[in-house]
Amino acid sequence: MMNRLLPTASRSASSSLRGARRAAGVPPSPSMRRLAASRRRLSSDPPAAAAAGGDDDGEFKLGTVKHFRKDYGFIIPDGVDKYKHSNRELCFVHRSDIKRMSIDGGREGESRESPRYFPGLAKNQRVRFKVAPPDEGKNSMRAYDVTSEDGTPVSPFPPGYLDQYAISQKARFGDLVFDIYERHRDDQGEVEKRIVAAYDNVRSNIERQAQNVQRVEKLTRTNSM
Protein backbone atom coordinates (compact mmCIF):
# COMPACT_ATOMS: atom_id res chain seq x y z
CA MET A 1 0.00 0.00 0.00
CA MET A 2 2.81 2.37 0.94
CA ASN A 3 4.56 1.69 -2.40
CA ARG A 4 1.42 2.73 -4.26
CA LEU A 5 1.02 5.90 -2.23
CA LEU A 6 4.59 7.17 -2.55
CA PRO A 7 4.50 8.03 -6.31
CA THR A 8 1.13 9.78 -5.88
CA ALA A 9 2.38 11.75 -2.90
CA SER A 10 5.53 12.70 -4.79
CA ARG A 11 3.55 13.98 -7.78
CA SER A 12 1.20 15.89 -5.50
CA ALA A 13 4.10 17.52 -3.65
CA SER A 14 5.79 18.46 -6.92
CA SER A 15 2.56 19.98 -8.23
CA SER A 16 2.06 21.96 -5.02
CA LEU A 17 5.64 23.21 -5.16
CA ARG A 18 5.22 24.37 -8.76
CA GLY A 19 1.99 26.15 -7.83
CA ALA A 20 3.65 27.89 -4.91
CA ARG A 21 6.55 29.03 -7.10
CA ARG A 22 4.15 30.43 -9.70
CA ALA A 23 2.11 32.23 -7.04
CA ALA A 24 5.26 33.80 -5.61
CA GLY A 25 6.43 34.87 -9.05
CA VAL A 26 9.49 32.62 -8.91
CA PRO A 27 10.53 31.41 -12.37
CA PRO A 28 10.90 27.65 -12.89
CA SER A 29 14.36 26.22 -12.33
CA PRO A 30 16.48 25.18 -15.35
CA SER A 31 15.97 21.51 -14.45
CA MET A 32 12.18 21.96 -14.37
CA ARG A 33 12.25 23.70 -17.75
CA ARG A 34 14.32 20.87 -19.24
CA LEU A 35 11.92 18.28 -17.80
CA ALA A 36 8.88 20.10 -19.21
CA ALA A 37 10.52 20.40 -22.64
CA SER A 38 11.41 16.70 -22.60
CA ARG A 39 7.82 15.73 -21.73
CA ARG A 40 6.45 17.91 -24.54
CA ARG A 41 8.86 16.37 -27.03
CA LEU A 42 8.18 12.78 -26.00
CA SER A 43 4.41 13.29 -26.01
CA SER A 44 4.36 14.67 -29.54
CA ASP A 45 3.55 12.43 -32.49
CA PRO A 46 6.06 13.07 -35.31
CA PRO A 47 3.79 11.90 -38.15
CA ALA A 48 0.89 13.97 -36.79
CA ALA A 49 3.12 16.99 -36.44
CA ALA A 50 4.29 16.56 -40.00
CA ALA A 51 0.71 16.27 -41.23
CA ALA A 52 0.01 19.67 -39.68
CA GLY A 53 2.37 21.20 -42.19
CA GLY A 54 6.11 20.86 -42.71
CA ASP A 55 8.79 19.28 -44.78
CA ASP A 56 7.73 15.66 -44.22
CA ASP A 57 6.31 14.04 -47.34
CA GLY A 58 6.11 10.62 -45.65
CA GLU A 59 9.06 9.35 -47.67
CA PHE A 60 12.26 8.01 -46.22
CA LYS A 61 15.38 10.08 -46.73
CA LEU A 62 19.05 9.20 -46.47
CA GLY A 63 21.76 11.08 -44.68
CA THR A 64 24.97 11.02 -42.68
CA VAL A 65 25.29 11.46 -38.93
CA LYS A 66 27.14 14.68 -38.16
CA HIS A 67 27.56 13.80 -34.50
CA PHE A 68 25.69 12.02 -31.75
CA ARG A 69 26.29 12.53 -28.04
CA LYS A 70 24.64 9.98 -25.73
CA ASP A 71 20.98 10.96 -26.24
CA TYR A 72 20.82 13.24 -29.28
CA GLY A 73 22.63 14.46 -32.35
CA PHE A 74 22.23 15.79 -35.88
CA ILE A 75 21.96 14.25 -39.33
CA ILE A 76 23.11 15.86 -42.58
CA PRO A 77 20.54 14.90 -45.23
CA ASP A 78 21.84 13.87 -48.64
CA GLY A 79 22.08 16.92 -50.89
CA VAL A 80 23.20 19.22 -48.07
CA ASP A 81 26.85 20.31 -48.09
CA LYS A 82 28.72 18.31 -45.45
CA TYR A 83 30.84 21.27 -44.34
CA LYS A 84 28.84 24.37 -45.24
CA HIS A 85 25.30 24.21 -43.91
CA SER A 86 22.93 25.97 -41.54
CA ASN A 87 21.01 24.48 -38.64
CA ARG A 88 17.84 24.71 -40.71
CA GLU A 89 19.32 22.24 -43.19
CA LEU A 90 20.13 19.66 -40.49
CA CYS A 91 17.85 17.13 -38.83
CA PHE A 92 17.81 16.80 -35.06
CA VAL A 93 17.58 13.20 -33.82
CA HIS A 94 16.82 11.99 -30.29
CA ARG A 95 17.62 8.46 -29.17
CA SER A 96 13.92 7.73 -28.69
CA ASP A 97 13.34 8.32 -32.43
CA ILE A 98 15.78 5.57 -33.45
CA LYS A 99 14.32 2.20 -34.40
CA ARG A 100 15.70 -0.27 -31.91
CA MET A 101 16.79 -3.86 -32.34
CA SER A 102 15.76 -6.31 -29.64
CA ILE A 103 18.64 -8.46 -28.47
CA ASP A 104 16.10 -11.02 -27.29
CA GLY A 105 14.48 -11.94 -30.57
CA GLY A 106 14.74 -9.82 -33.68
CA ARG A 107 13.05 -6.62 -34.67
CA GLU A 108 11.40 -4.21 -32.29
CA GLY A 109 8.03 -5.45 -31.12
CA GLU A 110 8.74 -9.16 -31.53
CA SER A 111 9.86 -9.52 -27.93
CA ARG A 112 10.62 -7.43 -24.88
CA GLU A 113 13.92 -5.61 -25.18
CA SER A 114 16.22 -5.47 -22.20
CA PRO A 115 16.00 -1.92 -20.83
CA ARG A 116 19.78 -1.91 -20.39
CA TYR A 117 20.52 -1.39 -24.05
CA PHE A 118 19.72 1.66 -26.12
CA PRO A 119 20.65 2.45 -29.69
CA GLY A 120 23.11 5.14 -30.55
CA LEU A 121 24.60 6.58 -33.70
CA ALA A 122 28.20 7.11 -34.71
CA LYS A 123 29.75 10.06 -36.52
CA ASN A 124 29.61 9.57 -40.33
CA GLN A 125 27.19 6.64 -39.97
CA ARG A 126 24.77 6.34 -42.88
CA VAL A 127 21.11 6.31 -41.87
CA ARG A 128 17.57 6.30 -43.26
CA PHE A 129 14.84 8.42 -41.69
CA LYS A 130 11.67 10.43 -42.04
CA VAL A 131 11.42 14.15 -41.36
CA ALA A 132 9.00 16.22 -39.26
CA PRO A 133 8.90 20.00 -38.71
CA PRO A 134 11.17 21.51 -36.06
CA ASP A 135 10.14 21.39 -32.42
CA GLU A 136 8.78 24.66 -31.06
CA GLY A 137 11.51 27.29 -30.85
CA LYS A 138 14.04 25.16 -32.77
CA ASN A 139 15.52 25.61 -36.24
CA SER A 140 16.47 22.07 -37.22
CA MET A 141 13.96 19.62 -38.64
CA ARG A 142 13.27 16.51 -36.60
CA ALA A 143 14.25 13.04 -37.78
CA TYR A 144 12.21 10.01 -36.70
CA ASP A 145 11.88 6.33 -37.65
CA VAL A 146 15.67 6.38 -37.93
CA THR A 147 17.24 3.12 -39.09
CA SER A 148 20.45 1.93 -40.67
CA GLU A 149 20.83 2.89 -44.31
CA ASP A 150 19.45 -0.47 -45.42
CA GLY A 151 16.34 -0.09 -43.26
CA THR A 152 17.34 -2.52 -40.50
CA PRO A 153 16.96 -1.43 -36.85
CA VAL A 154 19.99 0.22 -35.30
CA SER A 155 22.08 -2.14 -33.23
CA PRO A 156 22.57 -1.24 -29.56
CA PHE A 157 26.24 -2.09 -30.05
CA PRO A 158 28.17 0.21 -32.42
CA PRO A 159 31.36 -1.00 -34.13
CA GLY A 160 34.18 -1.44 -31.64
CA TYR A 161 31.79 -1.49 -28.68
CA LEU A 162 33.04 -4.76 -27.20
CA ASP A 163 36.68 -3.64 -27.22
CA GLN A 164 35.76 -0.41 -25.47
CA TYR A 165 33.60 -2.26 -22.97
CA ALA A 166 36.45 -4.66 -22.14
CA ILE A 167 38.82 -1.72 -21.63
CA SER A 168 36.37 -0.02 -19.26
CA GLN A 169 35.82 -3.21 -17.29
CA LYS A 170 39.56 -3.82 -16.91
CA ALA A 171 40.02 -0.24 -15.73
CA ARG A 172 37.25 -0.83 -13.20
CA PHE A 173 39.04 -3.97 -12.02
CA GLY A 174 42.18 -1.93 -11.41
CA ASP A 175 40.21 0.52 -9.27
CA LEU A 176 38.68 -2.36 -7.32
CA VAL A 177 42.07 -3.92 -6.63
CA PHE A 178 43.41 -0.62 -5.35
CA ASP A 179 40.42 -0.17 -3.02
CA ILE A 180 40.67 -3.75 -1.79
CA TYR A 181 44.33 -3.36 -0.94
CA GLU A 182 43.73 -0.03 0.79
CA ARG A 183 41.01 -1.50 3.01
CA HIS A 184 42.47 -4.95 3.77
CA ARG A 185 46.23 -4.56 3.45
CA ASP A 186 46.73 -6.14 6.86
CA ASP A 187 44.87 -9.32 5.90
CA GLN A 188 46.59 -10.98 2.94
CA GLY A 189 44.04 -13.80 2.78
CA GLU A 190 41.13 -11.35 2.57
CA VAL A 191 42.94 -9.33 -0.11
CA GLU A 192 43.47 -12.40 -2.29
CA LYS A 193 39.89 -13.60 -1.82
CA ARG A 194 38.39 -10.24 -2.77
CA ILE A 195 40.68 -9.73 -5.76
CA VAL A 196 39.77 -13.15 -7.16
CA ALA A 197 36.06 -12.38 -6.71
CA ALA A 198 36.47 -9.00 -8.45
CA TYR A 199 38.36 -10.65 -11.34
CA ASP A 200 35.68 -13.32 -11.77
CA ASN A 201 32.97 -10.64 -11.82
CA VAL A 202 34.72 -8.51 -14.45
CA ARG A 203 35.49 -11.54 -16.60
CA SER A 204 31.84 -12.65 -16.36
CA ASN A 205 30.66 -9.18 -17.42
CA ILE A 206 32.90 -9.19 -20.50
CA GLU A 207 31.83 -12.69 -21.50
CA ARG A 208 28.14 -11.82 -21.09
CA GLN A 209 28.49 -8.73 -23.24
CA ALA A 210 30.36 -10.72 -25.86
CA GLN A 211 27.43 -13.14 -26.04
CA ASN A 212 24.99 -10.23 -26.43
CA VAL A 213 27.05 -8.72 -29.25
CA GLN A 214 27.24 -12.09 -31.00
CA ARG A 215 23.46 -12.48 -30.64
CA VAL A 216 22.87 -9.08 -32.25
CA GLU A 217 25.29 -9.85 -35.10
CA LYS A 218 23.45 -13.14 -35.74
CA LEU A 219 20.08 -11.36 -35.75
CA THR A 220 21.41 -8.74 -38.14
CA ARG A 221 22.60 -11.40 -40.59
CA THR A 222 19.27 -13.24 -40.31
CA ASN A 223 17.18 -10.10 -40.91
CA SER A 224 19.28 -9.13 -43.93
CA MET A 225 18.65 -12.43 -45.71
mmCIF file of C-alpha atoms in Angstrom:
data_model
loop_
_atom_site.group_PDB
_atom_site.id
_atom_site.type_symbol
_atom_site.label_atom_id
_atom_site.label_comp_id
_atom_site.label_asym_id
_atom_site.label_seq_id
_atom_site.Cartn_x
_atom_site.Cartn_y
_atom_site.Cartn_z
ATOM 1 C CA MET A 1 0.000 0.000 0.000
ATOM 2 C CA MET A 2 2.814 2.367 0.942
ATOM 3 C CA ASN A 3 4.561 1.688 -2.396
ATOM 4 C CA ARG A 4 1.423 2.735 -4.264
ATOM 5 C CA LEU A 5 1.018 5.902 -2.228
ATOM 6 C CA LEU A 6 4.586 7.167 -2.553
ATOM 7 C CA PRO A 7 4.497 8.028 -6.309
ATOM 8 C CA THR A 8 1.130 9.782 -5.884
ATOM 9 C CA ALA A 9 2.384 11.753 -2.897
ATOM 10 C CA SER A 10 5.529 12.698 -4.786
ATOM 11 C CA ARG A 11 3.555 13.980 -7.783
ATOM 12 C CA SER A 12 1.199 15.893 -5.495
ATOM 13 C CA ALA A 13 4.096 17.517 -3.650
ATOM 14 C CA SER A 14 5.792 18.455 -6.922
ATOM 15 C CA SER A 15 2.562 19.976 -8.227
ATOM 16 C CA SER A 16 2.060 21.956 -5.019
ATOM 17 C CA LEU A 17 5.642 23.210 -5.160
ATOM 18 C CA ARG A 18 5.220 24.365 -8.764
ATOM 19 C CA GLY A 19 1.991 26.147 -7.834
ATOM 20 C CA ALA A 20 3.654 27.894 -4.914
ATOM 21 C CA ARG A 21 6.547 29.032 -7.099
ATOM 22 C CA ARG A 22 4.153 30.431 -9.702
ATOM 23 C CA ALA A 23 2.109 32.228 -7.042
ATOM 24 C CA ALA A 24 5.260 33.800 -5.613
ATOM 25 C CA GLY A 25 6.431 34.866 -9.054
ATOM 26 C CA VAL A 26 9.487 32.617 -8.906
ATOM 27 C CA PRO A 27 10.528 31.409 -12.369
ATOM 28 C CA PRO A 28 10.902 27.651 -12.889
ATOM 29 C CA SER A 29 14.364 26.223 -12.335
ATOM 30 C CA PRO A 30 16.477 25.175 -15.354
ATOM 31 C CA SER A 31 15.974 21.505 -14.448
ATOM 32 C CA MET A 32 12.178 21.960 -14.370
ATOM 33 C CA ARG A 33 12.253 23.704 -17.748
ATOM 34 C CA ARG A 34 14.318 20.870 -19.236
ATOM 35 C CA LEU A 35 11.921 18.282 -17.798
ATOM 36 C CA ALA A 36 8.879 20.098 -19.212
ATOM 37 C CA ALA A 37 10.521 20.400 -22.636
ATOM 38 C CA SER A 38 11.408 16.697 -22.597
ATOM 39 C CA ARG A 39 7.818 15.733 -21.732
ATOM 40 C CA ARG A 40 6.445 17.914 -24.536
ATOM 41 C CA ARG A 41 8.859 16.374 -27.030
ATOM 42 C CA LEU A 42 8.183 12.779 -26.002
ATOM 43 C CA SER A 43 4.407 13.293 -26.008
ATOM 44 C CA SER A 44 4.362 14.667 -29.543
ATOM 45 C CA ASP A 45 3.554 12.427 -32.486
ATOM 46 C CA PRO A 46 6.056 13.070 -35.315
ATOM 47 C CA PRO A 47 3.786 11.903 -38.149
ATOM 48 C CA ALA A 48 0.887 13.966 -36.788
ATOM 49 C CA ALA A 49 3.119 16.991 -36.439
ATOM 50 C CA ALA A 50 4.289 16.560 -40.003
ATOM 51 C CA ALA A 51 0.710 16.272 -41.229
ATOM 52 C CA ALA A 52 0.014 19.674 -39.683
ATOM 53 C CA GLY A 53 2.370 21.195 -42.188
ATOM 54 C CA GLY A 54 6.107 20.862 -42.711
ATOM 55 C CA ASP A 55 8.794 19.276 -44.783
ATOM 56 C CA ASP A 56 7.732 15.660 -44.216
ATOM 57 C CA ASP A 57 6.309 14.039 -47.342
ATOM 58 C CA GLY A 58 6.113 10.621 -45.654
ATOM 59 C CA GLU A 59 9.057 9.355 -47.674
ATOM 60 C CA PHE A 60 12.262 8.006 -46.218
ATOM 61 C CA LYS A 61 15.380 10.082 -46.729
ATOM 62 C CA LEU A 62 19.051 9.200 -46.474
ATOM 63 C CA GLY A 63 21.760 11.082 -44.677
ATOM 64 C CA THR A 64 24.973 11.015 -42.679
ATOM 65 C CA VAL A 65 25.288 11.456 -38.928
ATOM 66 C CA LYS A 66 27.139 14.682 -38.164
ATOM 67 C CA HIS A 67 27.565 13.804 -34.501
ATOM 68 C CA PHE A 68 25.687 12.020 -31.748
ATOM 69 C CA ARG A 69 26.288 12.528 -28.039
ATOM 70 C CA LYS A 70 24.643 9.984 -25.726
ATOM 71 C CA ASP A 71 20.982 10.964 -26.243
ATOM 72 C CA TYR A 72 20.819 13.243 -29.276
ATOM 73 C CA GLY A 73 22.632 14.459 -32.353
ATOM 74 C CA PHE A 74 22.231 15.792 -35.876
ATOM 75 C CA ILE A 75 21.958 14.251 -39.335
ATOM 76 C CA ILE A 76 23.105 15.865 -42.576
ATOM 77 C CA PRO A 77 20.536 14.904 -45.233
ATOM 78 C CA ASP A 78 21.842 13.875 -48.637
ATOM 79 C CA GLY A 79 22.081 16.922 -50.892
ATOM 80 C CA VAL A 80 23.200 19.216 -48.066
ATOM 81 C CA ASP A 81 26.846 20.310 -48.089
ATOM 82 C CA LYS A 82 28.719 18.307 -45.445
ATOM 83 C CA TYR A 83 30.843 21.266 -44.343
ATOM 84 C CA LYS A 84 28.845 24.371 -45.238
ATOM 85 C CA HIS A 85 25.297 24.208 -43.914
ATOM 86 C CA SER A 86 22.930 25.973 -41.536
ATOM 87 C CA ASN A 87 21.015 24.479 -38.638
ATOM 88 C CA ARG A 88 17.838 24.714 -40.707
ATOM 89 C CA GLU A 89 19.324 22.238 -43.189
ATOM 90 C CA LEU A 90 20.132 19.661 -40.489
ATOM 91 C CA CYS A 91 17.847 17.126 -38.832
ATOM 92 C CA PHE A 92 17.811 16.797 -35.061
ATOM 93 C CA VAL A 93 17.578 13.202 -33.817
ATOM 94 C CA HIS A 94 16.822 11.989 -30.288
ATOM 95 C CA ARG A 95 17.624 8.461 -29.167
ATOM 96 C CA SER A 96 13.917 7.728 -28.690
ATOM 97 C CA ASP A 97 13.340 8.320 -32.433
ATOM 98 C CA ILE A 98 15.781 5.574 -33.445
ATOM 99 C CA LYS A 99 14.319 2.202 -34.402
ATOM 100 C CA ARG A 100 15.702 -0.273 -31.907
ATOM 101 C CA MET A 101 16.790 -3.857 -32.339
ATOM 102 C CA SER A 102 15.758 -6.309 -29.636
ATOM 103 C CA ILE A 103 18.644 -8.461 -28.467
ATOM 104 C CA ASP A 104 16.102 -11.022 -27.294
ATOM 105 C CA GLY A 105 14.479 -11.938 -30.567
ATOM 106 C CA GLY A 106 14.741 -9.816 -33.683
ATOM 107 C CA ARG A 107 13.049 -6.621 -34.674
ATOM 108 C CA GLU A 108 11.396 -4.212 -32.291
ATOM 109 C CA GLY A 109 8.027 -5.447 -31.117
ATOM 110 C CA GLU A 110 8.736 -9.158 -31.530
ATOM 111 C CA SER A 111 9.860 -9.522 -27.927
ATOM 112 C CA ARG A 112 10.622 -7.429 -24.883
ATOM 113 C CA GLU A 113 13.917 -5.610 -25.181
ATOM 114 C CA SER A 114 16.218 -5.475 -22.201
ATOM 115 C CA PRO A 115 16.004 -1.917 -20.834
ATOM 116 C CA ARG A 116 19.776 -1.915 -20.388
ATOM 117 C CA TYR A 117 20.516 -1.393 -24.051
ATOM 118 C CA PHE A 118 19.717 1.664 -26.116
ATOM 119 C CA PRO A 119 20.645 2.452 -29.686
ATOM 120 C CA GLY A 120 23.115 5.142 -30.547
ATOM 121 C CA LEU A 121 24.597 6.581 -33.704
ATOM 122 C CA ALA A 122 28.196 7.112 -34.706
ATOM 123 C CA LYS A 123 29.747 10.058 -36.524
ATOM 124 C CA ASN A 124 29.611 9.575 -40.327
ATOM 125 C CA GLN A 125 27.194 6.640 -39.967
ATOM 126 C CA ARG A 126 24.772 6.338 -42.882
ATOM 127 C CA VAL A 127 21.110 6.314 -41.869
ATOM 128 C CA ARG A 128 17.571 6.297 -43.263
ATOM 129 C CA PHE A 129 14.841 8.417 -41.688
ATOM 130 C CA LYS A 130 11.665 10.435 -42.043
ATOM 131 C CA VAL A 131 11.419 14.153 -41.364
ATOM 132 C CA ALA A 132 8.999 16.221 -39.259
ATOM 133 C CA PRO A 133 8.898 19.997 -38.715
ATOM 134 C CA PRO A 134 11.174 21.507 -36.062
ATOM 135 C CA ASP A 135 10.144 21.393 -32.418
ATOM 136 C CA GLU A 136 8.781 24.660 -31.063
ATOM 137 C CA GLY A 137 11.507 27.289 -30.850
ATOM 138 C CA LYS A 138 14.035 25.162 -32.774
ATOM 139 C CA ASN A 139 15.522 25.610 -36.243
ATOM 140 C CA SER A 140 16.470 22.070 -37.216
ATOM 141 C CA MET A 141 13.964 19.620 -38.642
ATOM 142 C CA ARG A 142 13.274 16.514 -36.595
ATOM 143 C CA ALA A 143 14.252 13.041 -37.776
ATOM 144 C CA TYR A 144 12.213 10.011 -36.695
ATOM 145 C CA ASP A 145 11.882 6.334 -37.647
ATOM 146 C CA VAL A 146 15.672 6.384 -37.935
ATOM 147 C CA THR A 147 17.241 3.117 -39.090
ATOM 148 C CA SER A 148 20.451 1.927 -40.666
ATOM 149 C CA GLU A 149 20.834 2.894 -44.311
ATOM 150 C CA ASP A 150 19.445 -0.469 -45.424
ATOM 151 C CA GLY A 151 16.335 -0.085 -43.260
ATOM 152 C CA THR A 152 17.338 -2.517 -40.504
ATOM 153 C CA PRO A 153 16.962 -1.431 -36.853
ATOM 154 C CA VAL A 154 19.989 0.225 -35.304
ATOM 155 C CA SER A 155 22.083 -2.139 -33.227
ATOM 156 C CA PRO A 156 22.566 -1.242 -29.557
ATOM 157 C CA PHE A 157 26.242 -2.090 -30.045
ATOM 158 C CA PRO A 158 28.168 0.211 -32.419
ATOM 159 C CA PRO A 159 31.357 -1.000 -34.131
ATOM 160 C CA GLY A 160 34.179 -1.439 -31.637
ATOM 161 C CA TYR A 161 31.790 -1.494 -28.684
ATOM 162 C CA LEU A 162 33.041 -4.764 -27.202
ATOM 163 C CA ASP A 163 36.679 -3.641 -27.222
ATOM 164 C CA GLN A 164 35.762 -0.406 -25.470
ATOM 165 C CA TYR A 165 33.595 -2.264 -22.973
ATOM 166 C CA ALA A 166 36.450 -4.657 -22.140
ATOM 167 C CA ILE A 167 38.817 -1.725 -21.631
ATOM 168 C CA SER A 168 36.375 -0.017 -19.263
ATOM 169 C CA GLN A 169 35.819 -3.215 -17.288
ATOM 170 C CA LYS A 170 39.559 -3.823 -16.910
ATOM 171 C CA ALA A 171 40.024 -0.243 -15.729
ATOM 172 C CA ARG A 172 37.250 -0.829 -13.203
ATOM 173 C CA PHE A 173 39.043 -3.974 -12.021
ATOM 174 C CA GLY A 174 42.182 -1.932 -11.414
ATOM 175 C CA ASP A 175 40.213 0.524 -9.266
ATOM 176 C CA LEU A 176 38.684 -2.362 -7.318
ATOM 177 C CA VAL A 177 42.075 -3.924 -6.633
ATOM 178 C CA PHE A 178 43.409 -0.617 -5.352
ATOM 179 C CA ASP A 179 40.424 -0.165 -3.019
ATOM 180 C CA ILE A 180 40.671 -3.751 -1.786
ATOM 181 C CA TYR A 181 44.334 -3.363 -0.936
ATOM 182 C CA GLU A 182 43.731 -0.034 0.793
ATOM 183 C CA ARG A 183 41.006 -1.505 3.013
ATOM 184 C CA HIS A 184 42.469 -4.948 3.767
ATOM 185 C CA ARG A 185 46.229 -4.557 3.452
ATOM 186 C CA ASP A 186 46.732 -6.140 6.857
ATOM 187 C CA ASP A 187 44.873 -9.323 5.900
ATOM 188 C CA GLN A 188 46.592 -10.982 2.936
ATOM 189 C CA GLY A 189 44.043 -13.795 2.785
ATOM 190 C CA GLU A 190 41.134 -11.354 2.569
ATOM 191 C CA VAL A 191 42.936 -9.332 -0.110
ATOM 192 C CA GLU A 192 43.472 -12.404 -2.289
ATOM 193 C CA LYS A 193 39.889 -13.599 -1.821
ATOM 194 C CA ARG A 194 38.388 -10.238 -2.770
ATOM 195 C CA ILE A 195 40.679 -9.729 -5.764
ATOM 196 C CA VAL A 196 39.775 -13.151 -7.165
ATOM 197 C CA ALA A 197 36.063 -12.384 -6.708
ATOM 198 C CA ALA A 198 36.474 -9.005 -8.452
ATOM 199 C CA TYR A 199 38.361 -10.651 -11.338
ATOM 200 C CA ASP A 200 35.676 -13.315 -11.767
ATOM 201 C CA ASN A 201 32.968 -10.636 -11.821
ATOM 202 C CA VAL A 202 34.719 -8.513 -14.453
ATOM 203 C CA ARG A 203 35.485 -11.540 -16.596
ATOM 204 C CA SER A 204 31.838 -12.651 -16.364
ATOM 205 C CA ASN A 205 30.658 -9.184 -17.419
ATOM 206 C CA ILE A 206 32.896 -9.193 -20.495
ATOM 207 C CA GLU A 207 31.829 -12.694 -21.504
ATOM 208 C CA ARG A 208 28.144 -11.821 -21.092
ATOM 209 C CA GLN A 209 28.494 -8.727 -23.240
ATOM 210 C CA ALA A 210 30.362 -10.722 -25.862
ATOM 211 C CA GLN A 211 27.431 -13.135 -26.035
ATOM 212 C CA ASN A 212 24.991 -10.226 -26.434
ATOM 213 C CA VAL A 213 27.053 -8.715 -29.245
ATOM 214 C CA GLN A 214 27.235 -12.093 -30.998
ATOM 215 C CA ARG A 215 23.459 -12.478 -30.644
ATOM 216 C CA VAL A 216 22.869 -9.079 -32.254
ATOM 217 C CA GLU A 217 25.287 -9.853 -35.096
ATOM 218 C CA LYS A 218 23.446 -13.141 -35.741
ATOM 219 C CA LEU A 219 20.079 -11.360 -35.751
ATOM 220 C CA THR A 220 21.410 -8.738 -38.140
ATOM 221 C CA ARG A 221 22.603 -11.404 -40.589
ATOM 222 C CA THR A 222 19.265 -13.240 -40.306
ATOM 223 C CA ASN A 223 17.180 -10.097 -40.912
ATOM 224 C CA SER A 224 19.284 -9.129 -43.929
ATOM 225 C CA MET A 225 18.649 -12.428 -45.713
#
